[in-house]
Amino acid sequence: MTELIVQAPLTLAAEARAALGRRNLVLIGLMGAGKSAIGRMTAQALGIPFVDSDHEIERVSRMSITDLFAAYGEAEFRALETRVIKRLLRSGPRVVSTGGGAYINENTRRHIRRGGLTVWLKADLDVLWERVNKRDTRPLLKTENPRQTLENLMNARYPIYAEADLTVMSRDVKKETMVEEVLAAIIAAARKP
């Protein structure tokens, strides 16, 4: 007699975790898109480690991002960022949240593409501005017109972010909703022929 085995359907997180396999999940997007908050919660849902590349840069350099920019300039910061991200992507799976400019650097982008599945958390200007204008810790926004600077960054970076494997709209909804959408995007990508 053949025994019929009925499996319960996989939960969203379990199915996304299976689809991700040993790959890293790398979140990209502009400052304020939610990469750290959504990344941390997504990692928790997937049951894998989370690392924020900016925090890792600060840890290894023993300097804040703002101080690094002031002391060494953006070019040297980006070189350090590339080295740190390359190291972070050597093992996995994990969720890696990157700084807003990381994916713009061609060398860093190549390492990210090799090391994982990329998710662009895309947001409209009003959403980003509402999130970033409350803190004075964004070196690139220390300008005469920070909102215009943010819009200029969007115009320059969004065509490059569009090269990501997946895009999820970041908007004013519960963080749990955003996490579910990231997990669903991972699953949908895995199901594509």
XYZ file of N, CA, C and O in Angstrom, residues 16-17 19-28 39 42-43 46 48-51 84-98 111-119 165-166 182 186:
192
model
N 11.045 31.758 0.269
C 12.047 32.734 -0.162
C 13.440 32.259 0.229
O 14.394 32.392 -0.543
N 13.556 31.696 1.423
C 14.860 31.192 1.893
C 15.355 30.079 0.981
O 16.530 30.023 0.621
N 14.514 29.660 -2.149
C 14.815 30.265 -3.449
C 16.159 30.988 -3.427
O 16.887 30.992 -4.420
N 16.504 31.585 -2.299
C 17.763 32.315 -2.174
C 18.961 31.368 -2.180
O 20.000 31.666 -2.738
N 18.786 30.209 -1.563
C 19.871 29.230 -1.498
C 21.058 29.781 -0.721
O 20.897 30.369 0.333
N 22.258 29.644 -1.274
C 23.480 30.097 -0.592
C 23.869 31.533 -0.977
O 24.879 32.046 -0.543
N 23.059 32.134 -1.830
C 23.359 33.500 -2.278
C 23.099 34.515 -1.168
O 22.271 34.315 -0.291
N 23.790 35.630 -1.260
C 23.509 36.773 -0.400
C 22.376 37.580 -1.025
O 22.216 37.588 -2.248
N 21.634 38.260 -0.187
C 20.611 39.191 -0.641
C 21.171 40.581 -0.367
O 21.465 40.919 0.784
N 21.358 41.373 -1.418
C 21.997 42.679 -1.286
C 20.981 43.767 -1.590
O 20.426 43.817 -2.692
N 20.731 44.626 -0.594
C 19.774 45.709 -0.762
C 20.504 46.972 -1.204
O 21.503 47.368 -0.594
N 20.004 47.574 -2.277
C 20.578 48.800 -2.800
C 19.481 49.856 -2.864
O 18.290 49.540 -2.822
N 16.233 45.462 5.605
C 17.240 44.401 5.533
C 17.326 43.596 6.811
O 17.372 42.362 6.775
N 14.191 41.491 7.090
C 14.185 40.430 6.080
C 15.134 39.301 6.500
O 14.802 38.118 6.379
N 16.301 39.683 6.994
C 17.259 38.677 7.469
C 16.657 37.855 8.597
O 16.813 36.623 8.637
N 14.208 35.440 7.166
C 14.883 34.364 6.442
C 15.725 33.477 7.351
O 16.162 32.400 6.944
N 18.746 34.288 8.516
C 20.163 34.415 8.133
C 20.715 35.719 8.711
O 19.952 36.611 9.073
N 22.036 35.858 8.788
C 22.627 37.071 9.365
C 22.359 38.323 8.520
O 22.151 38.238 7.305
N 22.396 39.452 9.187
C 22.271 40.759 8.546
C 23.533 41.554 8.811
O 24.070 41.511 9.920
N 23.999 42.288 7.790
C 25.123 43.202 7.988
C 24.877 44.465 7.176
O 24.431 44.399 6.031
N 35.325 46.514 1.637
C 34.491 45.960 2.711
C 33.368 45.111 2.118
O 33.124 43.988 2.570
N 32.693 45.617 1.107
C 31.585 44.860 0.504
C 32.093 43.576 -0.142
O 31.474 42.511 -0.001
N 33.214 43.644 -0.814
C 33.798 42.437 -1.419
C 34.030 41.369 -0.353
O 33.709 40.194 -0.545
N 34.562 41.785 0.794
C 34.805 40.843 1.895
C 33.485 40.301 2.459
O 33.364 39.098 2.712
N 32.503 41.155 2.616
C 31.215 40.725 3.173
C 30.521 39.691 2.292
O 29.811 38.825 2.789
N 30.730 39.790 0.992
C 30.035 38.908 0.060
C 30.756 37.577 -0.161
O 30.249 36.724 -0.883
N 31.890 37.399 0.467
C 32.644 36.142 0.282
C 31.922 34.939 0.877
O 32.147 33.808 0.460
N 31.122 35.174 1.894
C 30.388 34.058 2.488
C 28.913 34.419 2.538
O 28.531 35.576 2.461
N 28.110 33.423 2.669
C 26.669 33.654 2.689
C 25.958 32.370 3.018
O 26.605 31.353 3.261
N 24.723 32.394 3.079
C 23.881 33.534 2.743
C 23.752 34.511 3.912
O 23.834 34.135 5.071
N 23.570 35.760 3.549
C 23.281 36.817 4.506
C 22.583 37.938 3.756
O 22.620 37.978 2.538
N 21.987 38.839 4.502
C 21.399 40.040 3.913
C 22.398 41.163 4.145
O 22.846 41.374 5.268
N 22.758 41.860 3.069
C 23.712 42.959 3.143
C 23.012 44.241 2.697
O 22.500 44.318 1.582
N 22.999 45.215 3.571
C 22.488 46.539 3.250
C 23.685 47.400 2.854
O 24.664 47.465 3.592
N 23.606 48.029 1.686
C 24.725 48.835 1.206
C 24.410 50.321 1.336
O 23.244 50.711 1.402
N 31.246 43.252 -7.963
C 31.339 42.345 -6.816
C 29.952 41.993 -6.277
O 29.699 40.838 -5.912
N 29.066 42.974 -6.231
C 27.711 42.738 -5.726
C 26.977 41.771 -6.647
O 26.315 40.838 -6.176
N 27.096 41.966 -7.946
C 26.419 41.066 -8.896
C 26.923 39.630 -8.754
O 26.142 38.683 -8.850
N 28.237 39.488 -8.563
C 28.819 38.144 -8.392
C 28.412 37.511 -7.072
O 28.294 36.302 -6.976
N 28.263 38.358 -6.054
C 28.085 37.850 -4.702
C 26.671 37.698 -4.215
O 26.461 37.275 -3.082
N 25.687 38.037 -5.044
C 24.343 37.897 -4.524
C 23.237 38.337 -5.460
O 23.466 38.714 -6.607
N 22.058 38.291 -4.909
C 20.831 38.715 -5.571
C 20.560 40.143 -5.108
O 20.512 40.406 -3.902
N 20.395 41.077 -6.051
C 20.210 42.470 -5.666
C 18.743 42.866 -5.676
O 17.998 42.516 -6.594
N 18.370 43.618 -4.638
C 17.023 44.174 -4.544
C 17.152 45.680 -4.408
O 17.762 46.177 -3.460
N 18.632 43.018 -9.820
C 17.856 41.828 -10.177
C 16.366 42.027 -9.912
O 15.527 41.576 -10.678
N 16.047 42.685 -8.804
C 14.660 42.870 -8.367
C 14.440 44.312 -7.935
O 15.368 44.962 -7.448
N 9.520 42.002 -0.351
C 10.875 41.562 -0.707
C 10.895 40.037 -0.824
O 11.425 39.492 -1.799
N 11.673 37.709 -4.241
C 12.674 36.635 -4.323
C 12.043 35.374 -4.903
O 12.608 34.729 -5.797
